[in-house]
Tab-separated table of C-alpha atoms in Angstrom:
chain	number	residue	atom	x	y	z
L	19	UNK	CA	-8.233	-39.728	-21.448
L	20	UNK	CA	-7.233	-41.110	-24.022
L	21	UNK	CA	-2.932	-39.732	-25.646
L	22	UNK	CA	-3.397	-36.561	-27.497
L	23	UNK	CA	-6.749	-35.599	-25.958
L	24	UNK	CA	-6.091	-32.307	-24.689
L	25	UNK	CA	-3.869	-32.017	-28.495
L	26	UNK	CA	-7.739	-31.186	-30.112
L	27	UNK	CA	-9.485	-27.355	-28.768
L	28	UNK	CA	-13.019	-28.741	-28.250
L	29	UNK	CA	-11.415	-30.953	-25.172
L	30	UNK	CA	-9.215	-28.445	-24.325
L	31	UNK	CA	-13.511	-26.489	-24.501
L	32	UNK	CA	-15.489	-29.064	-23.089
L	33	UNK	CA	-12.524	-29.225	-19.920
L	34	UNK	CA	-12.732	-25.840	-19.878
L	35	UNK	CA	-17.045	-25.445	-19.418
L	36	UNK	CA	-17.514	-26.807	-15.984
L	37	UNK	CA	-14.803	-24.161	-14.136
L	38	UNK	CA	-16.542	-21.202	-16.290
L	39	UNK	CA	-19.667	-22.077	-14.870
L	40	UNK	CA	-18.564	-22.897	-11.202
L	41	UNK	CA	-17.148	-19.215	-12.005
L	42	UNK	CA	-19.885	-17.052	-12.640
L	43	UNK	CA	-19.117	-17.156	-17.079
L	44	UNK	CA	-15.273	-16.395	-15.996
L	45	UNK	CA	-13.073	-17.765	-17.072
L	46	UNK	CA	-10.305	-18.598	-14.900
L	47	UNK	CA	-7.479	-17.596	-13.470
L	48	UNK	CA	-3.759	-19.172	-13.685
L	49	UNK	CA	-4.109	-20.087	-10.276
L	50	UNK	CA	-7.823	-21.485	-10.614
L	51	UNK	CA	-6.930	-22.979	-13.324
L	52	UNK	CA	-3.622	-25.313	-11.674
L	53	UNK	CA	-6.012	-25.833	-8.593
L	54	UNK	CA	-8.982	-27.398	-10.196
L	55	UNK	CA	-7.221	-28.561	-13.776
L	56	UNK	CA	-3.696	-28.857	-13.244
L	57	UNK	CA	-3.352	-31.127	-16.713
L	58	UNK	CA	-5.701	-29.042	-17.986
L	59	UNK	CA	-3.399	-26.043	-17.362
L	60	UNK	CA	-0.734	-27.922	-18.984
L	61	UNK	CA	-3.054	-29.362	-21.940
L	62	UNK	CA	-3.732	-25.726	-22.533
L	63	UNK	CA	0.330	-24.689	-22.235
L	64	UNK	CA	1.706	-27.284	-24.136
L	65	UNK	CA	-0.527	-27.334	-27.476
L	66	UNK	CA	-2.376	-23.880	-27.949
L	67	UNK	CA	-0.242	-21.100	-26.820
L	68	UNK	CA	-0.805	-20.236	-23.212
L	69	UNK	CA	-4.354	-19.729	-21.515
L	70	UNK	CA	-3.714	-15.806	-22.759
L	71	UNK	CA	-4.108	-17.739	-26.255
L	72	UNK	CA	-7.261	-19.489	-25.554
L	73	UNK	CA	-8.919	-16.945	-23.808
L	74	UNK	CA	-8.836	-14.723	-27.329
L	75	UNK	CA	-10.009	-17.826	-28.602
L	76	UNK	CA	-12.705	-18.017	-26.138
L	77	UNK	CA	-14.347	-14.796	-26.853
L	78	UNK	CA	-13.346	-14.179	-22.865
L	79	UNK	CA	-11.039	-11.250	-23.729
L	80	UNK	CA	-11.264	-8.870	-27.105
L	81	UNK	CA	-7.480	-7.794	-27.802
L	82	UNK	CA	-4.634	-7.858	-25.630
L	83	UNK	CA	-5.374	-5.397	-23.118
L	84	UNK	CA	-8.352	-7.019	-21.403
L	85	UNK	CA	-5.930	-9.387	-20.532
L	86	UNK	CA	-3.619	-6.930	-19.222
L	87	UNK	CA	-5.690	-5.490	-16.967
L	88	UNK	CA	-7.364	-9.012	-16.038
L	89	UNK	CA	-4.036	-9.450	-15.006
L	90	UNK	CA	-2.809	-6.541	-13.315
L	91	UNK	CA	-6.488	-7.610	-11.198
L	92	UNK	CA	-5.871	-10.819	-10.393
L	93	UNK	CA	-2.231	-9.883	-8.753
L	94	UNK	CA	-3.268	-6.900	-6.913
L	95	UNK	CA	-3.344	-9.333	-3.325
L	96	UNK	CA	0.409	-10.694	-4.728
L	97	UNK	CA	2.909	-8.793	-2.134
L	98	UNK	CA	5.274	-9.686	-4.965
L	99	UNK	CA	3.065	-7.497	-7.985
L	100	UNK	CA	2.772	-4.834	-5.516
L	101	UNK	CA	6.539	-4.528	-4.614
L	102	UNK	CA	7.510	-4.429	-7.858
L	103	UNK	CA	4.307	-2.301	-8.939
L	104	UNK	CA	6.061	0.529	-6.425
L	105	UNK	CA	8.955	-0.109	-7.470
L	106	UNK	CA	8.336	1.290	-11.107
L	107	UNK	CA	6.165	3.514	-10.181
């Protein structure tokens, strides 16, 4: 890809499309995106405000609350988050 390719938001959409299709139309979690295309993950964070901003911009969430709910769901299997949630119950 040419230098600066991921600065163009349209290219972010182009690169995300096959990943989203592979996930049956679901936006990837940070872990999934890192595993599938680490360069894209970096480009999103460096040039477009991070995954939450891109997810909102592409219409995969209505607001920040939708994002928070998804993050909690994604992290349910992570022992660290489980421990944190128990501690601050």
